[in-house]
Amino acid sequence: MADDLLVRGERRLEWAESHMGVLAAVRDKLIKNGTLEGVRVGMALHVEAKTGMLAVTLAEAGAKVRLASCNPLSTDDSVALALNKSYGIKTYAKKWETTEEYYKNLNAVLDLRPEYVIDDGADLINMLHTERRPQLKEIKGGNEETTTGIIRLRSMAKAGKLEFPVISVNDAQMKYLFDNRYGTGQSTFDGFMNATNLLVAGKNLVVAGYGWCGRGIAMRAKGLGATVIVTEVDPVRAIEAKMDGFQVMPMIEAAKVADVIISATGDRDIITEKHLRVLKDGCVMGNSGHFDNEISKKALEKYGKPKRVRELVDEYKLPGGRKAYLIAEGRLMNLAAGQGHPVEIMDMSFSIQALSLEHLVLHHDELRPGVYNVPPEIDREVAMLKLKALGVKIDELTPAQKKYLSSWQEGT
Amino acid sequence: MADDLLVRGERRLEWAESHMGVLAAVRDKLIKNGTLEGVRVGMALHVEAKTGMLAVTLAEAGAKVRLASCNPLSTDDSVALALNKSYGIKTYAKKWETTEEYYKNLNAVLDLRPEYVIDDGADLINMLHTERRPQLKEIKGGNEETTTGIIRLRSMAKAGKLEFPVISVNDAQMKYLFDNRYGTGQSTFDGFMNATNLLVAGKNLVVAGYGWCGRGIAMRAKGLGATVIVTEVDPVRAIEAKMDGFQVMPMIEAAKVADVIISATGDRDIITEKHLRVLKDGCVMGNSGHFDNEISKKALEKYGKPKRVRELVDEYKLPGGRKAYLIAEGRLMNLAAGQGHPVEIMDMSFSIQALSLEHLVLHHDELRPGVYNVPPEIDREVAMLKLKALGVKIDELTPAQKKYLSSWQEGT
Amino acid sequence: MADDLLVRGERRLEWAESHMGVLAAVRDKLIKNGTLEGVRVGMALHVEAKTGMLAVTLAEAGAKVRLASCNPLSTDDSVALALNKSYGIKTYAKKWETTEEYYKNLNAVLDLRPEYVIDDGADLINMLHTERRPQLKEIKGGNEETTTGIIRLRSMAKAGKLEFPVISVNDAQMKYLFDNRYGTGQSTFDGFMNATNLLVAGKNLVVAGYGWCGRGIAMRAKGLGATVIVTEVDPVRAIEAKMDGFQVMPMIEAAKVADVIISATGDRDIITEKHLRVLKDGCVMGNSGHFDNEISKKALEKYGKPKRVRELVDEYKLPGGRKAYLIAEGRLMNLAAGQGHPVEIMDMSFSIQALSLEHLVLHHDELRPGVYNVPPEIDREVAMLKLKALGVKIDELTPAQKKYLSSWQEGT
Amino acid sequence: MADDLLVRGERRLEWAESHMGVLAAVRDKLIKNGTLEGVRVGMALHVEAKTGMLAVTLAEAGAKVRLASCNPLSTDDSVALALNKSYGIKTYAKKWETTEEYYKNLNAVLDLRPEYVIDDGADLINMLHTERRPQLKEIKGGNEETTTGIIRLRSMAKAGKLEFPVISVNDAQMKYLFDNRYGTGQSTFDGFMNATNLLVAGKNLVVAGYGWCGRGIAMRAKGLGATVIVTEVDPVRAIEAKMDGFQVMPMIEAAKVADVIISATGDRDIITEKHLRVLKDGCVMGNSGHFDNEISKKALEKYGKPKRVRELVDEYKLPGGRKAYLIAEGRLMNLAAGQGHPVEIMDMSFSIQALSLEHLVLHHDELRPGVYNVPPEIDREVAMLKLKALGVKIDELTPAQKKYLSSWQEGT
C-alpha cells in the first residue's frame, strides 16, 4: 500500500538518518560542546530528507533554525511536512513554488532574525544585502553550499559589497570532490531515468561544462553506455575531456547530433536560439547547474508554448516540424526530477556545513567580511570520520618515510 | 502541478509511443497485412507504458486483446487506468495485488478464450495446462518473454507436457542481447536509486549470476562506481567475470562484505539462512530475476516481521543487532521500484513479440507442440528497422568479400 | 646487460612455463595416460614462447613433433633458437620470412609425415589437400586454432573437399571467449605501443569488425582512453556496438576522422583505394586479423613505395601531401609488433589444443571428415583447472536449486 | 630486416619529431625570438627520442646543450647514438649505467658550465649545491620535471638551501594533468607487457599511491581488466579511490592477495620486509616512481641473490618456497622496460620546458632563489597550441556570459 505523505516524509528522514553516520558523529560532538546552544540559524537549501537531517542536527545541538527552499522545484513535500509536524523544524517550502511564494519563504526565514545563514545559491545572502539590509548588522557569518553561490559571492567581495564573512563550503575537498562529482553524476541520471524512462546506452549525450559536476555527469553517462560529447570554454579542461575519451566540439556542432544535452556550467545561455535552429529532432534537454538559465526557455518559447508530455517533461515545437523536450522546466534535474544527491554524499557535505558553522560561531569575531575556505582540519576530520564509517583502513607514513619526504640529499 | 492518475497514464503511453519507432513500423505492416484481424490474444506481461503500447499495437492491427499483470508488484496503475479508459484495452492489473487477485486477473484474461497467449514467466501457460485445461485445445500458440519462463517451458517440453507451440521470444538476439543486458542493467539501478536514494559509488555490490541480465547489472554497477563482486555456479562464466575485472567468490564469502546484493539468476535460494548468518550489517538486497524466491523471505522472517522504512524498502532484524534491507519485497526491482526497462529496449523486444505472433498466426498449423526459436529473419528485420530508427548506417559486404568468406584457396 | 639470443629464448620459454599452470596439469595427465606416445604431429603456429611450450608439452607426453610458423612475421627468433638447441624440438621458422621460405618451412613440417596436424589459418591443411595430397591418407585428424582457418575449413567441408576430421579449437568457449577477446584486446595494444610509442588516449580509433576479436580491441581501446568508432556489416552487432557506447558508421566515413584504424574482420579489403582517397592525414593503420589482406597494400603502393620510419612502421604517401602509416606490413600486429597473446590466455587455448589432440587420437576412427566442435567436457575440464590456477572458488547448485531449474510447477 | 642501432635511433627521433607539433611551433617561435641564442643549458633527463627532440629543439633555437641521463636504466641507446652522431648533441648516457658511470655523466654535463639546468629528479641541482658548488654562481636558473624532484627542491628551499630560481615544470597543468596521469598510465603498461607478456585482465593489481601518477595507473589497469586495489596514506585520496570503484586497504593486507604491485608514491619503503613476509606467491612488482627505493631491494635480497628469468625480470626467493618477481630492478618501469611516455604527452611537457626556459632567460634577474610555478600564460599557450594540433574547436564565452560570471544580482 502506498504511504500517506506524512508517513513517507518521516520514513525518508529516518532512512537518511540511518545512513548519515558522519553527521551523527558531528552531532554528538556539537551536543557535547554546546557551541550552538541558542544560536539562531536561517537556512535556504533544497528541502529534502538529507537537508532535513542537517536542520534536525543543528536543532538537536541547541540551535534555533528555520528552513526555506533555495529552489522552487526541489522541495520534497513529504519531508517538508514531516519536518514541520514531527520534528518541530519551521520549514517554509513546497514543490512548484511560484516566484512570489519562493521569496515569501526566504523572508519568513529571515524573520527569525538569524545570526548565521546557510545558503545555497546565495539568494538569502543577496536579500540581506538588498531589501533586508537593516538585518545585516545582526549577521555574524554564513556558509555557502554551491559553485554558483560562490561565484556570486566572490564577485560581491571583489566589488567590496560583501558585509560579513562567508565560508565557502563548496570549496572543501570533502565537498566538491564528492558532492559535485559523484553526487551530481549519479543524481542527474536518477532524475533523467525518472523523468523520461529512456535508455542512456547508445545515445549521443552532450555534457556542457567539464568542471567537477560536468565530469561527474560525463563519467556516469559513459558508465551507462552513452556516447559522450563534451563542450567547454577552457582549453585545458577541453584537452582533459578529449584524453578521457570523449568527443569535444562547440555546442553549435554538438547540438546537431545530440540525443540528450545536460548542462552543468554555472553560466547562462548554454542553449540559445542559435542552437535550437540546428537542434536534432527529439533532443531531450536537462540542466544540472544551479539556476534555470543555462537552457534558455525564452528561446524555446519563441516557437510556441510547451505541452506537458510526461509529469516532468515539456515538449517544445521547433521549426521544420522538429521537437525538443525539456526536463523539469530547466531547473536542476537531479532535485526537481530525482531525489537529489545520494544520502552518503550529503552526509559528508553537511558534516562540513555543521563544522563550518561551529567554526564561525567560535571565530566570527576574528574574521573580516569576505569569502573564506573551510579550514583544512575540518576537511581532514570529516575524511577520517568517513573512512571509519566506510570501515576502510589506510596506511600511515613511517617516521623514515616522513623524513624522506622532507629531505633532498638522497639521490639516484 | 502533479498530474492526476489518468492524465499521467495517458502521457506515459503517448511518450512511449513517440519513442517506439520500430514497433510503429511493425504496426503499419500488420495493419496492411491484416494478419491479426479478429485474432484473440491473451496477454500476461508487466503492465506499464511500453507493454501497454504492445497491447494497443495488436489491437490497432485488428486483434482482440486482454491484458493482466505477470507480477503482483510491477503494475503502473496510471497506465492500467488509461488503457481501460482511454484506449479500450481490457486490462486486469493493479500494483500490490494479493496472490488471490493476481490469479483472478489471469483467469479474467483466459476468459477471453484466447487463441494465442503472450506470457512472461509462464504462469498463464501453466494455468492452461492445469486448472484451465479445457481451453487448451483452443490455443494455437504462444510467445514467452523471459528466461525464467523459458526454463519452465523447456522442462515441460522435455517431460512431454507442453501441448502447443511456444516461441521463445527471449532467445531472439534482438531481445536477449539488449533487453536482458542493457535493459535490466539500467532499470535495476533506476529501481535502486528510486527505492533507496543511496550512493552506488564505493559500495561493495554483489551480483548473483553472470548471465545476460547479471552481466548487464555488473556492467552498470561498475559504470556507477561500485566495487563489483560476482557469484556464479558456471566455471566458464566465472572466469569471464574475473577477466572482466570483477571479484568472484562464493556467496557465503560475498555476503560478509556486501553493501548491496542484487540477484539475477532465475534460480531460487540465492540468499538463504546460512547467508543471513554472516551478512554484513546494513546490507541492502534486491532482486532482478523473475520470481521473488531468489532472496528467501522465509529465511528473513525467521527473526521477526519486517518494518517498512521507506516506501519500497523493508528492514529485517538479524542476530547480533544487524539489519538487512529488502527492496520491493524481493520482487523484480526494476519494475516494482523503477519504471521497468527503458522505452527503446522494449521497442525492440515487443517488435519481436508482434512479429512472432504474426509468425504463429501464419504458421501454427505447421508447428508441433514445443519451444521454438524466433525465426532469424525476424531478428534481422527488427535489427534493420532499429538501425534506421537510430539513423546509423553500416557497411555492406562487396561481392569479392562475400566470395572470400566462402573460399579456402587463398592463403598466406 | 642485454641477453644473447639463446639465453633470451630459454628464459622466455621458462617464464611461459611457470605461468601455464593449466597446461602443466594437462601434461601430467597425458604423460600418465600415454595416449600421445609415438604419435607424429605436424604443427604450424605462431612460433613464440607459449606455442613453444605446447610443442614441448606434446613432446614430453611422447609425441614426435615438428613446428613451423603460420605467419612470416610472427616468429620470435630467440624462441625458435632455444627450441632447436635446448629443447630438441625441430622448429622451422624465422622472423621476416619470404613467401618462399614460409612454404619451405611448412613443407619441412609435412616431411615428418604427421598423423595429426595442428594448424592456425589452415595453410598446412590446405597444402595437404593440394600439393601434398599423397600424404592425405596418412592424416587421422587435425586441430584448427583460429577464426580465419575455420571459415576456410567450413567452406571446404561444405564443398565436400575436406578429407579428414578437424576440431575447431577456435570454437571452444575457453578459447574464443578469452583468446579472441581478452588476448587480442591486450596484445593488439602491446603491438601498437611497441611499434609507435604513440598515445592511445584522445585518439579517434576505428575498429573494423565487432566479432570477439573486434570487441576485445574496442574494449581495451576504450580502457586506454580512445574515442572508439566501430565499423560492421552485421546489423545486430552494429547495434550492440552502439549500445556499448561506441560510434558506428561505414568505413568511408570513419576513415575521414580516424587517427588509428585496426582491422579484425577475417575478411579482405577493409581498407581499399576508396578509403585511402579520404583518409585523415597521419592515420596509423594496423591489422589484428589473421591474413595481411584486410588493409590493401596494393592500394597503398599505388602512390609509391613505402619508407620505413620506425622499426615496424612504414610510411606511405597519399594524394594531397597526406601520409598514412602501416604497422608490421599489415600482418597481425599483436604478434608481428608485440609478443602475442599473454601467457595465461594461451595457457587456456593450448590446453584445449592438447586435450583436443588427445580426443582425436582416441576417437579419430569414429569421426568422418568434417569440422567438429570441441567436446563440452574438455571445455569444462579446462575451466575447472583454470579456476583452480586462479585460486577462485565458486558456488555449486544445491539439489533443490537443480530441481527447481528443471521444474515448471512453481509460479508466482 | 631489423635495423642497426644508428638507423633505429634516427628513425625514432624523426618519428617523434613528426608527432610533436606543439614543440615544433614553440621552436619556430624561439628561433624567431632569438632568446636562446648562445645560452648554455645542462640537461639531465631520460635519454630517449622525445627528450632528444627537446635537446634538438633548444639547439636549433641557438642554445649550447649537453645531455645526460637522469636514471641508470632509462636510456635508449639507439637515440643516444643518433643524437651524438647525426644531430651533434653531446649526449652522455647508456642503458645499464653503473652508479659511477651515472655520476660521471652528470659531471660531464656540468663541465659545459651551464647557465641553466633542466633536471628530472633534482640530482643535477643537488650536485651543484654540493660537490660542484663553485659553479653555483654561474647558474641563472633551472627547470625541474618531476614530482620527486620538486619534493626535494621544496625541502631545500624551505631550509634556505636552494640558491637559484627553479621553475616547477611538474606543476604546470599541461604537465601534471597529462604527463603524470595519461602518460604514466599508458607507459607503465607498455613496460609491464613488454617485460612480462602477462595478462592484466583478471589480476589483483595493487597501485601504491593515488596521486596523479597513481590514478593514471589505476585507470589504465581498470581499462585493461584488472581488479584494482589502491593503497594510500591520505584519507581524502583514499575516499576518492574508493568512490572510483577501487578497493582500498593497507599494503600489508593488499600484499596477501596481490598478483601485481606497482608503486607510484614518490616515497621510499612501500614494499619492505614485513610485506615480503606475507606476499602472495608469484607476485610481480614494478615501480613507476622516480627512484628505485619504493620497493626495497635490500629487503628482497635478504633471502638470496636474484635470478634473471626474463630480459627485464628478476626472480627472488622468499620464505616458504614463494617467489617474487621484480621488473627492471625496481627502476621506473615505463622507461626502463618500455619506451617511456607517449610522444604526444612529451610534446606538451617539453613545450612547457622550452617556454619555461625562455621565461628564465628573460626574467631570471627578477627572480630570487626558490621554486616557482610555471606562469599561467605558458600553460594557456601550450593548451591552445595542443587544441590546434588536435584539430579540436571549443566554445568561447560571450560578453553576456562573461558579465554573468562576474555579477551577483541575478538570482532565482
mmCIF file of N, CA and C in Angstrom, chain D residues 247-321:
data_model
loop_
_atom_site.group_PDB
_atom_site.id
_atom_site.type_symbol
_atom_site.label_atom_id
_atom_site.label_comp_id
_atom_site.label_asym_id
_atom_site.label_seq_id
_atom_site.Cartn_x
_atom_site.Cartn_y
_atom_site.Cartn_z
ATOM 1 N N GLN D 247 39.138 -1.082 -4.573
ATOM 2 C CA GLN D 247 39.303 -1.498 -3.194
ATOM 3 C C GLN D 247 40.439 -0.684 -2.575
ATOM 4 N N VAL D 248 40.289 -0.348 -1.309
ATOM 5 C CA VAL D 248 41.324 0.413 -0.608
ATOM 6 C C VAL D 248 41.660 -0.327 0.673
ATOM 7 N N MET D 249 42.936 -0.543 0.910
ATOM 8 C CA MET D 249 43.351 -1.254 2.124
ATOM 9 C C MET D 249 44.817 -0.953 2.391
ATOM 10 N N PRO D 250 45.308 -1.252 3.598
ATOM 11 C CA PRO D 250 46.740 -1.056 3.855
ATOM 12 C C PRO D 250 47.557 -2.060 3.035
ATOM 13 N N MET D 251 48.796 -1.701 2.729
ATOM 14 C CA MET D 251 49.628 -2.567 1.894
ATOM 15 C C MET D 251 49.830 -3.937 2.531
ATOM 16 N N ILE D 252 49.852 -4.001 3.829
ATOM 17 C CA ILE D 252 50.096 -5.298 4.464
ATOM 18 C C ILE D 252 48.945 -6.268 4.164
ATOM 19 N N GLU D 253 47.744 -5.749 3.945
ATOM 20 C CA GLU D 253 46.623 -6.590 3.521
ATOM 21 C C GLU D 253 46.654 -6.842 2.013
ATOM 22 N N ALA D 254 46.957 -5.784 1.277
ATOM 23 C CA ALA D 254 46.957 -5.887 -0.187
ATOM 24 C C ALA D 254 47.997 -6.896 -0.667
ATOM 25 N N ALA D 255 49.150 -6.917 0.009
ATOM 26 C CA ALA D 255 50.239 -7.800 -0.417
ATOM 27 C C ALA D 255 49.827 -9.266 -0.392
ATOM 28 N N LYS D 256 48.900 -9.595 0.498
ATOM 29 C CA LYS D 256 48.485 -11.004 0.629
ATOM 30 C C LYS D 256 47.716 -11.506 -0.597
ATOM 31 N N VAL D 257 47.076 -10.598 -1.322
ATOM 32 C CA VAL D 257 46.248 -11.021 -2.456
ATOM 33 C C VAL D 257 46.771 -10.500 -3.800
ATOM 34 N N ALA D 258 47.896 -9.792 -3.775
ATOM 35 C CA ALA D 258 48.371 -9.110 -4.978
ATOM 36 C C ALA D 258 48.981 -10.066 -5.990
ATOM 37 N N ASP D 259 48.509 -10.002 -7.233
ATOM 38 C CA ASP D 259 49.198 -10.651 -8.347
ATOM 39 C C ASP D 259 50.256 -9.717 -8.920
ATOM 40 N N VAL D 260 49.965 -8.421 -8.854
ATOM 41 C CA VAL D 260 50.883 -7.396 -9.350
ATOM 42 C C VAL D 260 50.861 -6.223 -8.369
ATOM 43 N N ILE D 261 52.020 -5.647 -8.100
ATOM 44 C CA ILE D 261 52.089 -4.411 -7.306
ATOM 45 C C ILE D 261 52.879 -3.380 -8.103
ATOM 46 N N ILE D 262 52.311 -2.191 -8.256
ATOM 47 C CA ILE D 262 53.011 -1.101 -8.920
ATOM 48 C C ILE D 262 53.016 0.106 -7.994
ATOM 49 N N SER D 263 54.214 0.615 -7.710
ATOM 50 C CA SER D 263 54.325 1.739 -6.781
ATOM 51 C C SER D 263 54.509 3.039 -7.542
ATOM 52 N N ALA D 264 53.871 4.090 -7.046
ATOM 53 C CA ALA D 264 53.985 5.406 -7.670
ATOM 54 C C ALA D 264 53.725 6.466 -6.613
ATOM 55 N N THR D 265 54.551 6.465 -5.584
ATOM 56 C CA THR D 265 54.281 7.329 -4.436
ATOM 57 C C THR D 265 55.262 8.488 -4.313
ATOM 58 N N GLY D 266 56.466 8.351 -4.848
ATOM 59 C CA GLY D 266 57.495 9.346 -4.585
ATOM 60 C C GLY D 266 58.096 9.218 -3.195
ATOM 61 N N ASP D 267 57.736 8.157 -2.494
ATOM 62 C CA ASP D 267 58.299 7.950 -1.154
ATOM 63 C C ASP D 267 58.991 6.577 -1.113
ATOM 64 N N ARG D 268 59.785 6.360 -0.121
ATOM 65 C CA ARG D 268 60.530 5.113 -0.008
ATOM 66 C C ARG D 268 59.750 4.072 0.801
ATOM 67 N N ASP D 269 60.232 2.836 0.753
ATOM 68 C CA ASP D 269 59.762 1.783 1.662
ATOM 69 C C ASP D 269 58.287 1.421 1.474
ATOM 70 N N ILE D 270 57.850 1.391 0.254
ATOM 71 C CA ILE D 270 56.459 0.985 0.025
ATOM 72 C C ILE D 270 56.332 -0.523 0.211
ATOM 73 N N ILE D 271 57.322 -1.247 -0.299
ATOM 74 C CA ILE D 271 57.391 -2.691 -0.051
ATOM 75 C C ILE D 271 58.653 -2.965 0.748
ATOM 76 N N THR D 272 58.466 -3.451 1.961
ATOM 77 C CA THR D 272 59.608 -3.742 2.824
ATOM 78 C C THR D 272 59.509 -5.178 3.320
ATOM 79 N N GLU D 273 60.411 -5.510 4.213
ATOM 80 C CA GLU D 273 60.464 -6.888 4.666
ATOM 81 C C GLU D 273 59.133 -7.387 5.218
ATOM 82 N N LYS D 274 58.442 -6.537 5.947
ATOM 83 C CA LYS D 274 57.185 -7.021 6.544
ATOM 84 C C LYS D 274 56.152 -7.389 5.474
ATOM 85 N N HIS D 275 56.202 -6.678 4.351
ATOM 86 C CA HIS D 275 55.272 -7.034 3.278
ATOM 87 C C HIS D 275 55.693 -8.332 2.594
ATOM 88 N N LEU D 276 57.010 -8.511 2.452
ATOM 89 C CA LEU D 276 57.508 -9.720 1.794
ATOM 90 C C LEU D 276 57.133 -10.969 2.580
ATOM 91 N N ARG D 277 57.049 -10.806 3.881
ATOM 92 C CA ARG D 277 56.701 -11.969 4.699
ATOM 93 C C ARG D 277 55.322 -12.523 4.361
ATOM 94 N N VAL D 278 54.422 -11.667 3.889
ATOM 95 C CA VAL D 278 53.045 -12.127 3.599
ATOM 96 C C VAL D 278 52.721 -12.119 2.109
ATOM 97 N N LEU D 279 53.697 -11.752 1.274
ATOM 98 C CA LEU D 279 53.430 -11.546 -0.160
ATOM 99 C C LEU D 279 52.897 -12.815 -0.830
ATOM 100 N N LYS D 280 51.917 -12.628 -1.698
ATOM 101 C CA LYS D 280 51.350 -13.757 -2.439
ATOM 102 C C LYS D 280 52.412 -14.370 -3.347
ATOM 103 N N ASP D 281 52.441 -15.663 -3.408
ATOM 104 C CA ASP D 281 53.416 -16.363 -4.250
ATOM 105 C C ASP D 281 53.256 -15.965 -5.716
ATOM 106 N N GLY D 282 54.373 -15.609 -6.348
ATOM 107 C CA GLY D 282 54.352 -15.284 -7.767
ATOM 108 C C GLY D 282 54.077 -13.821 -8.068
ATOM 109 N N CYS D 283 53.960 -13.017 -7.053
ATOM 110 C CA CYS D 283 53.633 -11.597 -7.252
ATOM 111 C C CYS D 283 54.705 -10.899 -8.103
ATOM 112 N N VAL D 284 54.245 -10.123 -9.078
ATOM 113 C CA VAL D 284 55.147 -9.354 -9.942
ATOM 114 C C VAL D 284 55.124 -7.899 -9.488
ATOM 115 N N MET D 285 56.293 -7.352 -9.198
ATOM 116 C CA MET D 285 56.357 -5.986 -8.679
ATOM 117 C C MET D 285 57.111 -5.074 -9.625
ATOM 118 N N GLY D 286 56.630 -3.849 -9.731
ATOM 119 C CA GLY D 286 57.323 -2.858 -10.539
ATOM 120 C C GLY D 286 57.103 -1.483 -9.947
ATOM 121 N N ASN D 287 57.922 -0.546 -10.364
ATOM 122 C CA ASN D 287 57.860 0.803 -9.808
ATOM 123 C C ASN D 287 57.739 1.830 -10.929
ATOM 124 N N SER D 288 56.817 2.777 -10.760
ATOM 125 C CA SER D 288 56.720 3.883 -11.707
ATOM 126 C C SER D 288 57.051 5.221 -11.057
ATOM 127 N N GLY D 289 57.544 5.180 -9.845
ATOM 128 C CA GLY D 289 58.009 6.388 -9.187
ATOM 129 C C GLY D 289 59.440 6.694 -9.619
ATOM 130 N N HIS D 290 59.924 7.868 -9.264
ATOM 131 C CA HIS D 290 61.194 8.288 -9.825
ATOM 132 C C HIS D 290 62.381 7.433 -9.366
ATOM 133 N N PHE D 291 62.476 7.178 -8.083
ATOM 134 C CA PHE D 291 63.663 6.464 -7.579
ATOM 135 C C PHE D 291 63.376 4.988 -7.338
ATOM 136 N N ASP D 292 64.410 4.209 -7.279
ATOM 137 C CA ASP D 292 64.274 2.762 -7.137
ATOM 138 C C ASP D 292 64.249 2.318 -5.676
ATOM 139 N N ASN D 293 63.766 3.193 -4.802
ATOM 140 C CA ASN D 293 63.699 2.811 -3.392
ATOM 141 C C ASN D 293 62.276 2.597 -2.900
ATOM 142 N N GLU D 294 61.315 2.560 -3.812
ATOM 143 C CA GLU D 294 59.938 2.330 -3.368
ATOM 144 C C GLU D 294 59.743 0.858 -2.997
ATOM 145 N N ILE D 295 60.346 -0.014 -3.802
ATOM 146 C CA ILE D 295 60.348 -1.443 -3.481
ATOM 147 C C ILE D 295 61.753 -1.773 -3.008
ATOM 148 N N SER D 296 61.879 -2.175 -1.773
ATOM 149 C CA SER D 296 63.208 -2.327 -1.166
ATOM 150 C C SER D 296 63.951 -3.549 -1.701
ATOM 151 N N LYS D 297 65.001 -3.284 -2.465
ATOM 152 C CA LYS D 297 65.802 -4.404 -2.960
ATOM 153 C C LYS D 297 66.612 -5.033 -1.828
ATOM 154 N N LYS D 298 66.948 -4.217 -0.852
ATOM 155 C CA LYS D 298 67.665 -4.743 0.312
ATOM 156 C C LYS D 298 66.821 -5.818 1.003
ATOM 157 N N ALA D 299 65.547 -5.515 1.167
ATOM 158 C CA ALA D 299 64.656 -6.500 1.793
ATOM 159 C C ALA D 299 64.561 -7.755 0.933
ATOM 160 N N LEU D 300 64.451 -7.567 -0.380
ATOM 161 C CA LEU D 300 64.321 -8.712 -1.282
ATOM 162 C C LEU D 300 65.557 -9.590 -1.253
ATOM 163 N N GLU D 301 66.720 -8.940 -1.159
ATOM 164 C CA GLU D 301 67.963 -9.703 -1.239
ATOM 165 C C GLU D 301 68.311 -10.411 0.059
ATOM 166 N N LYS D 302 67.528 -10.130 1.075
ATOM 167 C CA LYS D 302 67.771 -10.802 2.356
ATOM 168 C C LYS D 302 67.716 -12.319 2.201
ATOM 169 N N TYR D 303 66.880 -12.782 1.277
ATOM 170 C CA TYR D 303 66.697 -14.231 1.120
ATOM 171 C C TYR D 303 67.524 -14.805 -0.017
ATOM 172 N N GLY D 304 68.436 -14.021 -0.534
ATOM 173 C CA GLY D 304 69.300 -14.554 -1.590
ATOM 174 C C GLY D 304 69.352 -13.645 -2.807
ATOM 175 N N LYS D 305 70.373 -13.863 -3.625
ATOM 176 C CA LYS D 305 70.551 -13.065 -4.840
ATOM 177 C C LYS D 305 69.444 -13.393 -5.845
ATOM 178 N N PRO D 306 69.075 -12.431 -6.656
ATOM 179 C CA PRO D 306 68.031 -12.694 -7.647
ATOM 180 C C PRO D 306 68.546 -13.513 -8.823
ATOM 181 N N LYS D 307 67.638 -14.126 -9.529
ATOM 182 C CA LYS D 307 67.959 -14.850 -10.755
ATOM 183 C C LYS D 307 67.200 -14.154 -11.888
ATOM 184 N N ARG D 308 67.928 -13.833 -12.971
ATOM 185 C CA ARG D 308 67.247 -13.184 -14.097
ATOM 186 C C ARG D 308 66.418 -14.223 -14.844
ATOM 187 N N VAL D 309 65.106 -14.014 -14.939
ATOM 188 C CA VAL D 309 64.251 -15.014 -15.586
ATOM 189 C C VAL D 309 63.664 -14.531 -16.910
ATOM 190 N N ARG D 310 63.854 -13.294 -17.190
ATOM 191 C CA ARG D 310 63.463 -12.732 -18.466
ATOM 192 C C ARG D 310 64.337 -11.498 -18.642
ATOM 193 N N GLU D 311 64.397 -10.919 -19.817
ATOM 194 C CA GLU D 311 65.336 -9.814 -20.034
ATOM 195 C C GLU D 311 65.238 -8.757 -18.947
ATOM 196 N N LEU D 312 64.041 -8.480 -18.488
ATOM 197 C CA LEU D 312 63.845 -7.353 -17.581
ATOM 198 C C LEU D 312 63.134 -7.746 -16.296
ATOM 199 N N VAL D 313 63.237 -9.026 -15.951
ATOM 200 C CA VAL D 313 62.567 -9.503 -14.739
ATOM 201 C C VAL D 313 63.535 -10.345 -13.920
ATOM 202 N N ASP D 314 63.610 -10.031 -12.622
ATOM 203 C CA ASP D 314 64.407 -10.839 -11.702
ATOM 204 C C ASP D 314 63.488 -11.613 -10.764
ATOM 205 N N GLU D 315 63.905 -12.836 -10.490
ATOM 206 C CA GLU D 315 63.138 -13.665 -9.561
ATOM 207 C C GLU D 315 63.850 -13.705 -8.214
ATOM 208 N N TYR D 316 63.110 -13.462 -7.158
ATOM 209 C CA TYR D 316 63.642 -13.551 -5.800
ATOM 210 C C TYR D 316 62.942 -14.675 -5.064
ATOM 211 N N LYS D 317 63.712 -15.397 -4.291
ATOM 212 C CA LYS D 317 63.124 -16.449 -3.464
ATOM 213 C C LYS D 317 62.677 -15.851 -2.135
ATOM 214 N N LEU D 318 61.516 -16.302 -1.682
ATOM 215 C CA LEU D 318 61.008 -15.847 -0.388
ATOM 216 C C LEU D 318 60.757 -17.070 0.501
ATOM 217 N N PRO D 319 60.661 -16.862 1.805
ATOM 218 C CA PRO D 319 60.419 -17.990 2.710
ATOM 219 C C PRO D 319 59.182 -18.783 2.309
ATOM 220 N N GLY D 320 59.201 -20.061 2.587
ATOM 221 C CA GLY D 320 58.041 -20.906 2.298
ATOM 222 C C GLY D 320 57.961 -21.318 0.849
ATOM 223 N N GLY D 321 59.070 -21.169 0.126
ATOM 224 C CA GLY D 321 59.066 -21.583 -1.281
ATOM 225 C C GLY D 321 58.398 -20.598 -2.214
#
